[in-house]
Amino acid sequence: MESRQVNEARILAEYTRRTPGSAALFEKAKRVTPGGVMAGIKFFRPHPVFMRRAAGSRIWDVDGNEYIDYLMSYGALMLGHGQEAVRKASESVFHEIGTTVTGTPTEMEVEFGGIIRDLYNESGLVRFTNSGLEATLLAVRLARAHTGKRCVAKFEGHYHGANDQLLVSYMPPVASAGKSESPTPVSDSLDVDDSRLSDSLVLPFNDWESTEKLVRSNSKRLAGVIMEPFEEGVIPGDRKFMRNLRSLTSDLGIPLIYDEVKTGFRVRVGGASEYYSITPDITCLGKIIGGGLPIGAVVGGDEIMEPLDPAGDRASSVFHSGTFNGNPLVMSTGRATVEVLMRDGNFDKVVATTETLKKGISSALSGQQVRSCVIGEGAMFSPFISVDTVRNYRDAEKSDVRFRRNLDLALISRGVYLKPTNRYCLSLAHSKEDIKQTLESFVEALGVACSLLPS
Ligand code: PMP
């Protein structure tokens, strides 16, 4: 039996051999930006793939390698690359408005805002931002303004963007994260200091008894509870857990915030809220609603949103602004995306394609006797290796991430792209042929990676 290291080295060598252009660009990039990437998430070892162009479900790198793309820009593209309606929508902005931004209100933001509001909180209001991060930032500010309190409860392992109030216990080393039933807040970033940590309460996802105890005993200081209703977009909250949390926060008057930046328009058209039939007090959106351009949105009940009214009395207002909020180009591509998804059963088509791939990957793994669970809802999923179930961060930490990373690198070398260890995100552009080809590559990559599993 060859050693783990020898096989890892082989997968790495294969990857490096196929991507010399990316390796060279990465060296150049490191002299331009810290670590060679403009966003931390884009980095992986030994170097990221630098992509040059894309069409539909396909993407090509600077070395001319072609891939079936399952990153779909971290789930932001639900129709695939360069989709016709989205392309026309962006071009129409130049034809009809003649500019990309007016700095004034436009009819487009009102129309598109109305569509989003009706889907996520019919009786509420919406405010657009330029990123998911800005949406979670605003959500926390609104919750604090509404309650007059500062402490924010979040769940261990849940991500809410590069937001210093919420970069707490996203990826804590388990050894220093305290007991699973009462996790210690751990800073995820050098700038997140004790003042941030003391304003944080960390909750254990899918552990109702402990969550209830923590929320009740901190209720007097809680401004809000924020969560990814599917941790990392794929680990569902148990239905009972979600219902209990909704009732408890309602009873205690604590705003419940769903961060649906990943799950919005991907788990269901109406996001995880539709899946659970639960309306939170505030919803954060992003990714898909921009149609491939930068966006975020906050949707909330009017009592919570009203302080954003700039005509209001200064003493009872929440200041919020943004030069590019509601940008016509983004409104146009976002609306085109949402409209395509909502017609002709298109959303269900993406889900059906996703199910085929998910099942295929699941049976390929069990066919090779790789213990795993492949989970996710709607149009995204993720395989976790060497575990039977994953219900929260600590379960996910027990999975074999090293194996998964190597498997994904081997897949890249076989024309299937996703950022190693990330989730699979599908789009309307993925065809049956794509799925067939992906599964063939998957079986091959698995054959190479399997030798890495402890025998
Ligand atoms: N919240 C969640 C759940 C996310 O997945 C992300 C981005 N992956 C964000 C917030 C931040 O969004 P953005 O990258 O647009 O700032």
Tab-separated table of N, CA, C and O and ligand atoms in Angstrom, residues 74 131-134 136 159-162 228 259 261-262 287 295 423, ligand 1:
chain	number	residue	atom	x	y	z
A	74	TYR	N	-19.420	30.837	-6.284
A	74	TYR	CA	-19.926	30.606	-4.927
A	74	TYR	C	-21.452	30.660	-4.866
A	74	TYR	O	-22.037	31.156	-3.916
A	131	SER	N	-23.442	44.112	-1.223
A	131	SER	CA	-22.855	42.794	-0.950
A	131	SER	C	-23.636	42.140	0.180
A	131	SER	O	-24.397	42.816	0.903
A	132	GLY	N	-23.390	40.838	0.323
A	132	GLY	CA	-24.000	40.108	1.425
A	132	GLY	C	-23.477	40.615	2.760
A	132	GLY	O	-24.213	40.723	3.739
A	133	LEU	N	-22.207	40.933	2.783
A	133	LEU	CA	-21.584	41.478	3.998
A	133	LEU	C	-22.306	42.741	4.466
A	133	LEU	O	-22.629	42.889	5.647
A	134	GLU	N	-22.570	43.629	3.521
A	134	GLU	CA	-23.280	44.865	3.892
A	134	GLU	C	-24.680	44.563	4.397
A	134	GLU	O	-25.221	45.295	5.234
A	136	THR	N	-25.652	41.823	6.112
A	136	THR	CA	-25.624	41.329	7.507
A	136	THR	C	-25.236	42.457	8.469
A	136	THR	O	-25.705	42.527	9.590
A	159	TYR	N	-21.422	31.412	8.727
A	159	TYR	CA	-20.674	32.512	8.101
A	159	TYR	C	-21.623	33.633	7.696
A	159	TYR	O	-22.695	33.373	7.130
A	160	HIS	N	-21.197	34.861	7.957
A	160	HIS	CA	-22.050	35.998	7.606
A	160	HIS	C	-21.267	37.102	6.903
A	160	HIS	O	-21.600	38.280	7.025
A	161	GLY	N	-20.205	36.731	6.194
A	161	GLY	CA	-19.415	37.734	5.488
A	161	GLY	C	-18.319	38.296	6.375
A	161	GLY	O	-18.218	37.974	7.572
A	162	ALA	N	-17.467	39.127	5.774
A	162	ALA	CA	-16.324	39.697	6.498
A	162	ALA	C	-16.794	40.864	7.367
A	162	ALA	O	-16.432	42.020	7.159
A	228	GLU	N	-27.476	31.075	9.607
A	228	GLU	CA	-27.655	30.529	8.273
A	228	GLU	C	-28.678	29.411	8.459
A	228	GLU	O	-28.375	28.430	9.158
A	259	ASP	N	-29.842	34.685	7.536
A	259	ASP	CA	-28.889	35.070	6.506
A	259	ASP	C	-29.061	34.085	5.347
A	259	ASP	O	-28.574	32.956	5.391
A	261	VAL	N	-28.030	34.604	2.216
A	261	VAL	CA	-27.158	34.990	1.101
A	261	VAL	C	-26.858	33.762	0.227
A	261	VAL	O	-26.856	33.848	-0.995
A	262	LYS	N	-26.627	32.607	0.866
A	262	LYS	CA	-26.398	31.386	0.074
A	262	LYS	C	-27.712	30.730	-0.335
A	262	LYS	O	-27.839	30.234	-1.450
A	287	LYS	N	-25.826	37.406	-3.530
A	287	LYS	CA	-25.490	36.454	-4.606
A	287	LYS	C	-26.483	36.471	-5.781
A	287	LYS	O	-26.405	37.326	-6.652
A	295	ILE	N	-24.322	42.570	-5.134
A	295	ILE	CA	-25.592	42.991	-4.509
A	295	ILE	C	-25.747	42.385	-3.117
A	295	ILE	O	-25.085	41.399	-2.779
A	423	ARG	N	-18.997	23.713	-1.672
A	423	ARG	CA	-20.208	22.975	-2.062
A	423	ARG	C	-20.403	23.017	-3.578
A	423	ARG	O	-19.885	23.907	-4.240
B	1	PMP	N1	-23.578	35.532	4.372
B	1	PMP	C1	-23.463	34.305	3.838
B	1	PMP	C2	-24.305	33.188	4.376
B	1	PMP	C3	-22.560	34.078	2.789
B	1	PMP	O1	-22.443	32.858	2.272
B	1	PMP	C4	-21.807	35.163	2.303
B	1	PMP	C5	-20.818	34.982	1.165
B	1	PMP	N2	-20.439	33.721	0.857
B	1	PMP	C6	-21.974	36.415	2.885
B	1	PMP	C7	-22.867	36.573	3.915
B	1	PMP	C8	-21.195	37.594	2.402
B	1	PMP	O2	-21.604	37.957	1.126
B	1	PMP	P1	-20.610	38.809	0.191
B	1	PMP	O3	-19.498	37.879	-0.166
B	1	PMP	O4	-21.458	39.216	-0.969
B	1	PMP	O5	-20.157	39.963	1.007
